[in-house]
Amino acid sequence: MSTASGKPDWQRRLSQLARGAGKSHSPLFAPLMYGVCSQIEALPPAQVTADPTRLAKCQGELRRVLGTEAFVVAAPSAMEAQALGAHVDRNVWPPRVNDSGSASLPHSLEDFSSAWEQSEALTASLEATRRIARSEQDKPVILAALTGPAALLGQLKGDAAPAQEDFEFIGRALSALCREFAQGGASAILICEQALPVDMDAWHAALSTIANIARFHRVPALLAFETPQSLQWPDGWVACPEPASLAQQEKACGVCISAEPSSWADVCEADLSLARVMLSAADIDANADIDALIDACEPALECQQREDR
């Protein structure tokens, strides 16, 4: 499974992961390096991530400099909350939701395309996805990482306990967003949560709605947590546990690595026989030193480049 350039066909491998098919192979190294790409043009992350031309260009150049494969067109940065009515301060990075809990959820909303336009960053992410998919000739890996249902409701409702109808609404909203990314050319959808919610049934139902959309478009629905969680992974999702929990997996999965690059070398010491992708559940520091990033990526890329197992 190689492209015309002789590189592994990661897009095909990801599609096979979505179907639970394909042979064993070394994992794709794709941590969330979203805001940090702004260093390519020495501009604030908020400015680069709100401009599809700059976002696509900076992602492409960062990818070249680091030797990685993935264009990270979106990462959890409150863009979804902003689109759904939250007040978000993008003058700080990562962006911060102001007055959490003040947003009134538009439960009756059916056409979410108008909502996405309320966030410059989200609009830019979708457009950058389409442009990269059209312009890159060698089957680019395009990763869209989105805020999970529980985390998103926390941004929108603050400390107020979300009702079942809130989870239903967020499930519809995120599934519509996943459809936009998949149709635009995204290779994989990563849903990032911070912790498990209280209402597990409502959360599972929201995730099921999202997974159905990803499955229809044959892109893997990846689920990861910022902090390790003990759970039975939802059906239809590619589990991405932390390295220490990989031994508990019985089928092909991802592995969630730290957003701290200095720890990446240790991941390759774990048993990665079932891992098909290495990613983080949070964006790495936008001010991370690029030379240090190059050094941190080397061992993980060596792991990615091992012979197919």
PDB file of C-alpha atoms in Angstrom:
ATOM      1  CA  MET A   1       0.000   0.000   0.000  1.00  0.00           C
ATOM      2  CA  SER A   2       2.220   2.780  -1.309  1.00  0.00           C
ATOM      3  CA  THR A   3       1.616   5.990  -3.207  1.00  0.00           C
ATOM      4  CA  ALA A   4       3.260   6.995  -6.485  1.00  0.00           C
ATOM      5  CA  SER A   5       6.134   8.511  -4.474  1.00  0.00           C
ATOM      6  CA  GLY A   6       6.785   5.188  -2.774  1.00  0.00           C
ATOM      7  CA  LYS A   7       5.510   6.335   0.638  1.00  0.00           C
ATOM      8  CA  PRO A   8       2.921   4.314   2.550  1.00  0.00           C
ATOM      9  CA  ASP A   9      -0.637   5.093   1.482  1.00  0.00           C
ATOM     10  CA  TRP A  10      -1.730   6.428   4.845  1.00  0.00           C
ATOM     11  CA  GLN A  11      -5.071   7.613   3.578  1.00  0.00           C
ATOM     12  CA  ARG A  12      -5.945   4.094   2.480  1.00  0.00           C
ATOM     13  CA  ARG A  13      -4.643   2.687   5.749  1.00  0.00           C
ATOM     14  CA  LEU A  14      -6.849   5.081   7.693  1.00  0.00           C
ATOM     15  CA  SER A  15      -9.849   4.122   5.571  1.00  0.00           C
ATOM     16  CA  GLN A  16      -9.151   0.468   6.368  1.00  0.00           C
ATOM     17  CA  LEU A  17      -8.880   1.318  10.061  1.00  0.00           C
ATOM     18  CA  ALA A  18     -12.356   2.846   9.816  1.00  0.00           C
ATOM     19  CA  ARG A  19     -13.637  -0.519   8.558  1.00  0.00           C
ATOM     20  CA  GLY A  20     -11.605  -2.633  10.965  1.00  0.00           C
ATOM     21  CA  ALA A  21      -9.691  -4.047   8.000  1.00  0.00           C
ATOM     22  CA  GLY A  22      -6.142  -3.997   6.676  1.00  0.00           C
ATOM     23  CA  LYS A  23      -2.966  -5.653   7.809  1.00  0.00           C
ATOM     24  CA  SER A  24      -0.790  -4.664  10.735  1.00  0.00           C
ATOM     25  CA  HIS A  25       1.569  -1.730  10.187  1.00  0.00           C
ATOM     26  CA  SER A  26       3.595   0.784  12.141  1.00  0.00           C
ATOM     27  CA  PRO A  27       1.541   3.698  13.489  1.00  0.00           C
ATOM     28  CA  LEU A  28       1.156   7.037  11.761  1.00  0.00           C
ATOM     29  CA  PHE A  29       2.683   9.804  13.898  1.00  0.00           C
ATOM     30  CA  ALA A  30       0.171  12.674  13.983  1.00  0.00           C
ATOM     31  CA  PRO A  31       0.181  14.765  17.178  1.00  0.00           C
ATOM     32  CA  LEU A  32      -1.916  17.914  17.140  1.00  0.00           C
ATOM     33  CA  MET A  33       0.440  20.601  15.827  1.00  0.00           C
ATOM     34  CA  TYR A  34      -2.121  23.225  14.911  1.00  0.00           C
ATOM     35  CA  GLY A  35      -1.389  26.567  16.559  1.00  0.00           C
ATOM     36  CA  VAL A  36       2.373  26.066  16.367  1.00  0.00           C
ATOM     37  CA  CYS A  37       2.291  26.238  12.571  1.00  0.00           C
ATOM     38  CA  SER A  38       1.786  30.009  12.909  1.00  0.00           C
ATOM     39  CA  GLN A  39       5.504  30.307  13.655  1.00  0.00           C
ATOM     40  CA  ILE A  40       6.150  29.645   9.968  1.00  0.00           C
ATOM     41  CA  GLU A  41       4.951  33.182   9.191  1.00  0.00           C
ATOM     42  CA  ALA A  42       5.811  34.660  12.603  1.00  0.00           C
ATOM     43  CA  LEU A  43       2.181  35.625  13.138  1.00  0.00           C
ATOM     44  CA  PRO A  44      -0.180  35.079  16.080  1.00  0.00           C
ATOM     45  CA  PRO A  45      -1.940  31.671  16.006  1.00  0.00           C
ATOM     46  CA  ALA A  46      -5.343  33.383  16.010  1.00  0.00           C
ATOM     47  CA  GLN A  47      -4.480  35.186  12.772  1.00  0.00           C
ATOM     48  CA  VAL A  48      -3.113  32.143  10.940  1.00  0.00           C
ATOM     49  CA  THR A  49      -5.907  29.787  12.008  1.00  0.00           C
ATOM     50  CA  ALA A  50      -8.564  32.253  10.844  1.00  0.00           C
ATOM     51  CA  ASP A  51      -7.106  32.418   7.317  1.00  0.00           C
ATOM     52  CA  PRO A  52      -7.494  29.285   5.153  1.00  0.00           C
ATOM     53  CA  THR A  53      -4.670  30.291   2.818  1.00  0.00           C
ATOM     54  CA  ARG A  54      -2.220  30.843   5.646  1.00  0.00           C
ATOM     55  CA  LEU A  55      -3.404  27.785   7.563  1.00  0.00           C
ATOM     56  CA  ALA A  56      -2.914  25.471   4.593  1.00  0.00           C
ATOM     57  CA  LYS A  57       0.444  27.030   3.706  1.00  0.00           C
ATOM     58  CA  CYS A  58       1.799  26.963   7.259  1.00  0.00           C
ATOM     59  CA  GLN A  59       0.615  23.415   7.857  1.00  0.00           C
ATOM     60  CA  GLY A  60       2.304  22.302   4.656  1.00  0.00           C
ATOM     61  CA  GLU A  61       5.577  23.994   5.528  1.00  0.00           C
ATOM     62  CA  LEU A  62       5.579  22.708   9.118  1.00  0.00           C
ATOM     63  CA  ARG A  63       4.924  19.230   7.786  1.00  0.00           C
ATOM     64  CA  ARG A  64       7.922  19.579   5.468  1.00  0.00           C
ATOM     65  CA  VAL A  65      10.217  20.904   8.201  1.00  0.00           C
ATOM     66  CA  LEU A  66       9.303  18.186  10.702  1.00  0.00           C
ATOM     67  CA  GLY A  67       9.023  15.330   8.218  1.00  0.00           C
ATOM     68  CA  THR A  68       5.516  14.438   9.372  1.00  0.00           C
ATOM     69  CA  GLU A  69       2.616  13.329   7.172  1.00  0.00           C
ATOM     70  CA  ALA A  70      -0.513  14.948   8.584  1.00  0.00           C
ATOM     71  CA  PHE A  71      -2.021  18.338   7.874  1.00  0.00           C
ATOM     72  CA  VAL A  72      -3.723  19.207  11.185  1.00  0.00           C
ATOM     73  CA  VAL A  73      -6.533  21.455   9.999  1.00  0.00           C
ATOM     74  CA  ALA A  74      -8.371  21.701  13.329  1.00  0.00           C
ATOM     75  CA  ALA A  75      -7.693  21.157  17.015  1.00  0.00           C
ATOM     76  CA  PRO A  76      -9.756  21.802  20.154  1.00  0.00           C
ATOM     77  CA  SER A  77      -9.635  25.588  20.417  1.00  0.00           C
ATOM     78  CA  ALA A  78     -13.206  26.652  21.242  1.00  0.00           C
ATOM     79  CA  MET A  79     -14.097  27.153  17.569  1.00  0.00           C
ATOM     80  CA  GLU A  80     -17.168  24.926  17.851  1.00  0.00           C
ATOM     81  CA  ALA A  81     -18.322  26.745  20.991  1.00  0.00           C
ATOM     82  CA  GLN A  82     -17.926  30.084  19.243  1.00  0.00           C
ATOM     83  CA  ALA A  83     -19.962  28.849  16.283  1.00  0.00           C
ATOM     84  CA  LEU A  84     -22.751  27.796  18.650  1.00  0.00           C
ATOM     85  CA  GLY A  85     -22.989  31.104  20.449  1.00  0.00           C
ATOM     86  CA  ALA A  86     -20.266  31.225  23.106  1.00  0.00           C
ATOM     87  CA  HIS A  87     -18.151  34.341  23.589  1.00  0.00           C
ATOM     88  CA  VAL A  88     -14.573  33.295  22.848  1.00  0.00           C
ATOM     89  CA  ASP A  89     -11.426  35.344  23.445  1.00  0.00           C
ATOM     90  CA  ARG A  90      -9.054  34.524  20.571  1.00  0.00           C
ATOM     91  CA  ASN A  91      -6.545  37.147  21.648  1.00  0.00           C
ATOM     92  CA  VAL A  92      -5.120  34.532  23.993  1.00  0.00           C
ATOM     93  CA  TRP A  93      -3.878  31.117  22.922  1.00  0.00           C
ATOM     94  CA  PRO A  94      -5.334  28.639  23.331  1.00  0.00           C
ATOM     95  CA  PRO A  95      -8.581  30.589  22.944  1.00  0.00           C
ATOM     96  CA  ARG A  96     -10.689  30.942  26.067  1.00  0.00           C
ATOM     97  CA  VAL A  97     -14.465  30.789  26.448  1.00  0.00           C
ATOM     98  CA  ASN A  98     -15.701  33.856  28.337  1.00  0.00           C
ATOM     99  CA  ASP A  99     -18.874  33.737  30.423  1.00  0.00           C
ATOM    100  CA  SER A 100     -19.078  29.957  30.175  1.00  0.00           C
ATOM    101  CA  GLY A 101     -22.667  28.890  30.595  1.00  0.00           C
ATOM    102  CA  SER A 102     -24.180  32.041  29.105  1.00  0.00           C
ATOM    103  CA  ALA A 103     -24.813  30.529  25.680  1.00  0.00           C
ATOM    104  CA  SER A 104     -28.373  29.467  24.895  1.00  0.00           C
ATOM    105  CA  LEU A 105     -28.304  26.298  22.827  1.00  0.00           C
ATOM    106  CA  PRO A 106     -30.342  26.606  19.604  1.00  0.00           C
ATOM    107  CA  HIS A 107     -31.917  23.151  19.945  1.00  0.00           C
ATOM    108  CA  SER A 108     -34.182  23.647  16.932  1.00  0.00           C
ATOM    109  CA  LEU A 109     -31.316  24.476  14.572  1.00  0.00           C
ATOM    110  CA  GLU A 110     -31.237  22.149  11.561  1.00  0.00           C
ATOM    111  CA  ASP A 111     -28.974  23.937   9.073  1.00  0.00           C
ATOM    112  CA  PHE A 112     -25.630  24.079  10.844  1.00  0.00           C
ATOM    113  CA  SER A 113     -23.773  25.617   7.905  1.00  0.00           C
ATOM    114  CA  SER A 114     -24.933  29.049   9.033  1.00  0.00           C
ATOM    115  CA  ALA A 115     -23.593  28.351  12.509  1.00  0.00           C
ATOM    116  CA  TRP A 116     -20.113  27.406  11.294  1.00  0.00           C
ATOM    117  CA  GLU A 117     -19.867  30.789   9.605  1.00  0.00           C
ATOM    118  CA  GLN A 118     -19.993  32.419  13.040  1.00  0.00           C
ATOM    119  CA  SER A 119     -16.459  31.184  13.693  1.00  0.00           C
ATOM    120  CA  GLU A 120     -13.674  32.465  11.444  1.00  0.00           C
ATOM    121  CA  ALA A 121     -11.407  29.660  12.624  1.00  0.00           C
ATOM    122  CA  LEU A 122     -13.933  26.941  11.867  1.00  0.00           C
ATOM    123  CA  THR A 123     -14.686  28.426   8.448  1.00  0.00           C
ATOM    124  CA  ALA A 124     -10.941  28.559   7.752  1.00  0.00           C
ATOM    125  CA  SER A 125     -10.441  24.961   8.870  1.00  0.00           C
ATOM    126  CA  LEU A 126     -13.139  23.678   6.532  1.00  0.00           C
ATOM    127  CA  GLU A 127     -11.865  25.705   3.587  1.00  0.00           C
ATOM    128  CA  ALA A 128      -8.245  24.697   4.243  1.00  0.00           C
ATOM    129  CA  THR A 129      -9.336  21.059   4.223  1.00  0.00           C
ATOM    130  CA  ARG A 130     -10.916  21.469   0.799  1.00  0.00           C
ATOM    131  CA  ARG A 131      -7.921  23.333  -0.613  1.00  0.00           C
ATOM    132  CA  ILE A 132      -5.350  20.834   0.660  1.00  0.00           C
ATOM    133  CA  ALA A 133      -7.401  17.909  -0.642  1.00  0.00           C
ATOM    134  CA  ARG A 134      -7.602  19.549  -4.085  1.00  0.00           C
ATOM    135  CA  SER A 135      -4.028  20.786  -4.353  1.00  0.00           C
ATOM    136  CA  GLU A 136      -1.997  17.906  -2.927  1.00  0.00           C
ATOM    137  CA  GLN A 137      -1.525  15.160  -5.500  1.00  0.00           C
ATOM    138  CA  ASP A 138      -0.086  12.430  -3.291  1.00  0.00           C
ATOM    139  CA  LYS A 139      -3.094  11.520  -1.117  1.00  0.00           C
ATOM    140  CA  PRO A 140      -2.460  13.868   1.825  1.00  0.00           C
ATOM    141  CA  VAL A 141      -3.329  12.878   5.377  1.00  0.00           C
ATOM    142  CA  ILE A 142      -5.754  15.520   6.684  1.00  0.00           C
ATOM    143  CA  LEU A 143      -6.629  15.281  10.365  1.00  0.00           C
ATOM    144  CA  ALA A 144      -9.527  17.252  11.861  1.00  0.00           C
ATOM    145  CA  ALA A 145      -9.516  17.152  15.666  1.00  0.00           C
ATOM    146  CA  LEU A 146     -12.694  18.438  17.306  1.00  0.00           C
ATOM    147  CA  THR A 147     -13.906  19.115  20.817  1.00  0.00           C
ATOM    148  CA  GLY A 148     -15.882  16.165  22.182  1.00  0.00           C
ATOM    149  CA  PRO A 149     -19.559  16.355  23.162  1.00  0.00           C
ATOM    150  CA  ALA A 150     -18.940  16.456  26.925  1.00  0.00           C
ATOM    151  CA  ALA A 151     -16.147  19.026  26.701  1.00  0.00           C
ATOM    152  CA  LEU A 152     -18.135  21.183  24.284  1.00  0.00           C
ATOM    153  CA  LEU A 153     -21.173  21.186  26.541  1.00  0.00           C
ATOM    154  CA  GLY A 154     -18.892  22.203  29.400  1.00  0.00           C
ATOM    155  CA  GLN A 155     -17.782  25.214  27.369  1.00  0.00           C
ATOM    156  CA  LEU A 156     -21.355  26.131  26.475  1.00  0.00           C
ATOM    157  CA  LYS A 157     -23.141  25.440  29.758  1.00  0.00           C
ATOM    158  CA  GLY A 158     -20.437  25.910  32.361  1.00  0.00           C
ATOM    159  CA  ASP A 159     -21.217  24.158  35.630  1.00  0.00           C
ATOM    160  CA  ALA A 160     -24.858  23.539  34.693  1.00  0.00           C
ATOM    161  CA  ALA A 161     -25.591  19.849  34.203  1.00  0.00           C
ATOM    162  CA  PRO A 162     -26.436  19.186  30.539  1.00  0.00           C
ATOM    163  CA  ALA A 163     -29.814  17.619  29.816  1.00  0.00           C
ATOM    164  CA  GLN A 164     -30.359  14.715  27.452  1.00  0.00           C
ATOM    165  CA  GLU A 165     -31.667  17.130  24.796  1.00  0.00           C
ATOM    166  CA  ASP A 166     -28.394  19.066  25.079  1.00  0.00           C
ATOM    167  CA  PHE A 167     -26.396  15.944  24.250  1.00  0.00           C
ATOM    168  CA  GLU A 168     -28.780  15.177  21.393  1.00  0.00           C
ATOM    169  CA  PHE A 169     -28.248  18.665  19.982  1.00  0.00           C
ATOM    170  CA  ILE A 170     -24.460  18.487  20.326  1.00  0.00           C
ATOM    171  CA  GLY A 171     -24.466  15.052  18.708  1.00  0.00           C
ATOM    172  CA  ARG A 172     -26.320  16.467  15.699  1.00  0.00           C
ATOM    173  CA  ALA A 173     -24.061  19.509  15.552  1.00  0.00           C
ATOM    174  CA  LEU A 174     -20.799  17.551  15.682  1.00  0.00           C
ATOM    175  CA  SER A 175     -22.046  14.931  13.231  1.00  0.00           C
ATOM    176  CA  ALA A 176     -22.935  17.727  10.786  1.00  0.00           C
ATOM    177  CA  LEU A 177     -19.470  19.191  11.277  1.00  0.00           C
ATOM    178  CA  CYS A 178     -17.821  15.816  10.762  1.00  0.00           C
ATOM    179  CA  ARG A 179     -19.791  15.455   7.530  1.00  0.00           C
ATOM    180  CA  GLU A 180     -18.430  18.812   6.322  1.00  0.00           C
ATOM    181  CA  PHE A 181     -14.846  17.783   7.064  1.00  0.00           C
ATOM    182  CA  ALA A 182     -15.244  14.316   5.540  1.00  0.00           C
ATOM    183  CA  GLN A 183     -16.836  15.669   2.386  1.00  0.00           C
ATOM    184  CA  GLY A 184     -14.062  18.267   2.182  1.00  0.00           C
ATOM    185  CA  GLY A 185     -11.400  15.571   2.160  1.00  0.00           C
ATOM    186  CA  ALA A 186     -10.465  14.859   5.789  1.00  0.00           C
ATOM    187  CA  SER A 187      -8.746  11.491   6.242  1.00  0.00           C
ATOM    188  CA  ALA A 188      -9.698  11.063   9.900  1.00  0.00           C
ATOM    189  CA  ILE A 189     -11.852  12.676  12.574  1.00  0.00           C
ATOM    190  CA  LEU A 190     -10.476  12.838  16.105  1.00  0.00           C
ATOM    191  CA  ILE A 191     -12.854  13.629  18.955  1.00  0.00           C
ATOM    192  CA  CYS A 192     -11.046  14.982  22.016  1.00  0.00           C
ATOM    193  CA  GLU A 193     -12.570  14.774  25.480  1.00  0.00           C
ATOM    194  CA  GLN A 194     -11.179  15.903  28.818  1.00  0.00           C
ATOM    195  CA  ALA A 195     -13.022  13.494  31.107  1.00  0.00           C
ATOM    196  CA  LEU A 196     -16.018  11.176  31.188  1.00  0.00           C
ATOM    197  CA  PRO A 197     -19.416  12.842  31.679  1.00  0.00           C
ATOM    198  CA  VAL A 198     -21.923  11.993  34.380  1.00  0.00           C
ATOM    199  CA  ASP A 199     -24.632  11.011  31.883  1.00  0.00           C
ATOM    200  CA  MET A 200     -22.845   8.215  30.043  1.00  0.00           C
ATOM    201  CA  ASP A 201     -25.945   7.067  28.145  1.00  0.00           C
ATOM    202  CA  ALA A 202     -26.574  10.491  26.617  1.00  0.00           C
ATOM    203  CA  TRP A 203     -22.865  10.829  25.803  1.00  0.00           C
ATOM    204  CA  HIS A 204     -22.824   7.415  24.103  1.00  0.00           C
ATOM    205  CA  ALA A 205     -25.883   8.376  22.057  1.00  0.00           C
ATOM    206  CA  ALA A 206     -24.202  11.594  20.878  1.00  0.00           C
ATOM    207  CA  LEU A 207     -21.049   9.699  19.956  1.00  0.00           C
ATOM    208  CA  SER A 208     -23.071   7.094  18.068  1.00  0.00           C
ATOM    209  CA  THR A 209     -24.567   9.806  15.861  1.00  0.00           C
ATOM    210  CA  ILE A 210     -21.097  11.136  15.041  1.00  0.00           C
ATOM    211  CA  ALA A 211     -19.642   7.669  14.410  1.00  0.00           C
ATOM    212  CA  ASN A 212     -22.416   6.850  11.931  1.00  0.00           C
ATOM    213  CA  ILE A 213     -21.446   9.842   9.800  1.00  0.00           C
ATOM    214  CA  ALA A 214     -17.758   8.945   9.888  1.00  0.00           C
ATOM    215  CA  ARG A 215     -18.529   5.334   8.982  1.00  0.00           C
ATOM    216  CA  PHE A 216     -20.648   6.415   6.012  1.00  0.00           C
ATOM    217  CA  HIS A 217     -17.739   8.465   4.662  1.00  0.00           C
ATOM    218  CA  ARG A 218     -15.230   5.708   5.430  1.00  0.00           C
ATOM    219  CA  VAL A 219     -13.057   7.836   7.680  1.00  0.00           C
ATOM    220  CA  PRO A 220     -12.024   6.566  11.109  1.00  0.00           C
ATOM    221  CA  ALA A 221     -13.729   8.096  14.122  1.00  0.00           C
ATOM    222  CA  LEU A 222     -10.939   8.352  16.698  1.00  0.00           C
ATOM    223  CA  LEU A 223     -11.648   9.011  20.387  1.00  0.00           C
ATOM    224  CA  ALA A 224      -9.036  10.252  22.839  1.00  0.00           C
ATOM    225  CA  PHE A 225      -8.890  11.861  26.292  1.00  0.00           C
ATOM    226  CA  GLU A 226      -6.534  14.522  27.611  1.00  0.00           C
ATOM    227  CA  THR A 227      -6.148  12.556  30.838  1.00  0.00           C
ATOM    228  CA  PRO A 228      -6.264   8.738  31.155  1.00  0.00           C
ATOM    229  CA  GLN A 229      -9.770   7.339  31.658  1.00  0.00           C
ATOM    230  CA  SER A 230     -11.036   3.897  32.541  1.00  0.00           C
ATOM    231  CA  LEU A 231     -13.946   3.021  30.283  1.00  0.00           C
ATOM    232  CA  GLN A 232     -15.488   0.563  27.911  1.00  0.00           C
ATOM    233  CA  TRP A 233     -14.784   2.247  24.592  1.00  0.00           C
ATOM    234  CA  PRO A 234     -17.963   3.070  22.623  1.00  0.00           C
ATOM    235  CA  ASP A 235     -18.933   0.926  19.649  1.00  0.00           C
ATOM    236  CA  GLY A 236     -18.022   2.352  16.264  1.00  0.00           C
ATOM    237  CA  TRP A 237     -15.036   4.267  17.592  1.00  0.00           C
ATOM    238  CA  VAL A 238     -11.306   3.669  17.273  1.00  0.00           C
ATOM    239  CA  ALA A 239     -10.067   3.711  20.849  1.00  0.00           C
ATOM    240  CA  CYS A 240      -6.980   5.840  21.482  1.00  0.00           C
ATOM    241  CA  PRO A 241      -5.869   5.002  25.024  1.00  0.00           C
ATOM    242  CA  GLU A 242      -2.644   6.176  26.640  1.00  0.00           C
ATOM    243  CA  PRO A 243       0.395   3.930  26.027  1.00  0.00           C
ATOM    244  CA  ALA A 244       0.117   2.249  29.430  1.00  0.00           C
ATOM    245  CA  SER A 245      -3.355   0.915  28.546  1.00  0.00           C
ATOM    246  CA  LEU A 246      -2.542  -0.472  25.101  1.00  0.00           C
ATOM    247  CA  ALA A 247      -2.218  -3.988  26.512  1.00  0.00           C
ATOM    248  CA  GLN A 248      -5.951  -3.941  27.308  1.00  0.00           C
ATOM    249  CA  GLN A 249      -6.902  -3.486  23.643  1.00  0.00           C
ATOM    250  CA  GLU A 250      -7.959  -6.475  21.571  1.00  0.00           C
ATOM    251  CA  LYS A 251      -8.146  -4.895  18.118  1.00  0.00           C
ATOM    252  CA  ALA A 252      -6.481  -2.220  16.032  1.00  0.00           C
ATOM    253  CA  CYS A 253      -6.511   1.115  17.817  1.00  0.00           C
ATOM    254  CA  GLY A 254      -4.749   4.424  18.157  1.00  0.00           C
ATOM    255  CA  VAL A 255      -2.534   5.590  20.989  1.00  0.00           C
ATOM    256  CA  CYS A 256      -2.911   8.961  22.702  1.00  0.00           C
ATOM    257  CA  ILE A 257       0.452  10.530  23.428  1.00  0.00           C
ATOM    258  CA  SER A 258       1.174  13.579  25.549  1.00  0.00           C
ATOM    259  CA  ALA A 259       1.033  17.080  24.116  1.00  0.00           C
ATOM    260  CA  GLU A 260       4.473  17.518  25.685  1.00  0.00           C
ATOM    261  CA  PRO A 261       7.009  16.708  22.935  1.00  0.00           C
ATOM    262  CA  SER A 262       9.791  15.791  25.369  1.00  0.00           C
ATOM    263  CA  SER A 263       7.848  12.617  26.248  1.00  0.00           C
ATOM    264  CA  TRP A 264       7.459  11.311  22.691  1.00  0.00           C
ATOM    265  CA  ALA A 265      10.655   9.249  22.666  1.00  0.00           C
ATOM    266  CA  ASP A 266       9.284   7.062  25.468  1.00  0.00           C
ATOM    267  CA  VAL A 267       6.200   6.051  23.463  1.00  0.00           C
ATOM    268  CA  CYS A 268       8.221   3.950  21.046  1.00  0.00           C
ATOM    269  CA  GLU A 269       9.296   1.756  23.954  1.00  0.00           C
ATOM    270  CA  ALA A 270       5.696   0.577  24.412  1.00  0.00           C
ATOM    271  CA  ASP A 271       4.150  -2.394  22.639  1.00  0.00           C
ATOM    272  CA  LEU A 272       2.598  -0.717  19.609  1.00  0.00           C
ATOM    273  CA  SER A 273       1.586  -3.900  17.800  1.00  0.00           C
ATOM    274  CA  LEU A 274      -2.098  -2.890  17.692  1.00  0.00           C
ATOM    275  CA  ALA A 275      -1.539   0.842  17.295  1.00  0.00           C
ATOM    276  CA  ARG A 276      -2.227   2.300  13.855  1.00  0.00           C
ATOM    277  CA  VAL A 277      -1.898   6.001  14.692  1.00  0.00           C
ATOM    278  CA  MET A 278      -0.146   8.065  17.394  1.00  0.00           C
ATOM    279  CA  LEU A 279      -1.825  11.349  18.256  1.00  0.00           C
ATOM    280  CA  SER A 280      -2.468  13.756  21.090  1.00  0.00           C
ATOM    281  CA  ALA A 281      -5.804  14.883  22.519  1.00  0.00           C
ATOM    282  CA  ALA A 282      -4.638  18.464  22.959  1.00  0.00           C
ATOM    283  CA  ASP A 283      -2.800  20.948  20.778  1.00  0.00           C
ATOM    284  CA  ILE A 284       0.882  21.272  21.582  1.00  0.00           C
ATOM    285  CA  ASP A 285       2.210  24.610  22.808  1.00  0.00           C
ATOM    286  CA  ALA A 286       1.965  27.152  19.987  1.00  0.00           C
ATOM    287  CA  ASN A 287       5.259  28.636  21.216  1.00  0.00           C
ATOM    288  CA  ALA A 288       7.158  25.333  21.177  1.00  0.00           C
ATOM    289  CA  ASP A 289      10.673  25.700  19.831  1.00  0.00           C
ATOM    290  CA  ILE A 290      10.771  24.365  16.254  1.00  0.00           C
ATOM    291  CA  ASP A 291      14.302  22.962  16.565  1.00  0.00           C
ATOM    292  CA  ALA A 292      13.265  21.140  19.739  1.00  0.00           C
ATOM    293  CA  LEU A 293      10.187  19.853  17.893  1.00  0.00           C
ATOM    294  CA  ILE A 294      12.364  18.473  15.108  1.00  0.00           C
ATOM    295  CA  ASP A 295      14.419  16.574  17.683  1.00  0.00           C
ATOM    296  CA  ALA A 296      11.301  15.341  19.516  1.00  0.00           C
ATOM    297  CA  CYS A 297       9.733  14.035  16.303  1.00  0.00           C
ATOM    298  CA  GLU A 298      12.755  11.979  15.229  1.00  0.00           C
ATOM    299  CA  PRO A 299      12.245   8.872  17.410  1.00  0.00           C
ATOM    300  CA  ALA A 300       8.497   8.778  16.725  1.00  0.00           C
ATOM    301  CA  LEU A 301       9.094   9.093  12.990  1.00  0.00           C
ATOM    302  CA  GLU A 302      11.629   6.276  13.172  1.00  0.00           C
ATOM    303  CA  CYS A 303       8.921   4.198  14.811  1.00  0.00           C
ATOM    304  CA  GLN A 304       6.493   5.148  12.013  1.00  0.00           C
ATOM    305  CA  GLN A 305       9.006   4.131   9.374  1.00  0.00           C
ATOM    306  CA  ARG A 306       9.642   0.622  10.679  1.00  0.00           C
ATOM    307  CA  GLU A 307       8.878  -2.233   8.332  1.00  0.00           C
ATOM    308  CA  ASP A 308       5.245  -3.306   8.236  1.00  0.00           C
ATOM    309  CA  ARG A 309       4.698  -5.866  10.945  1.00  0.00           C
TER     310      ARG A 309
END
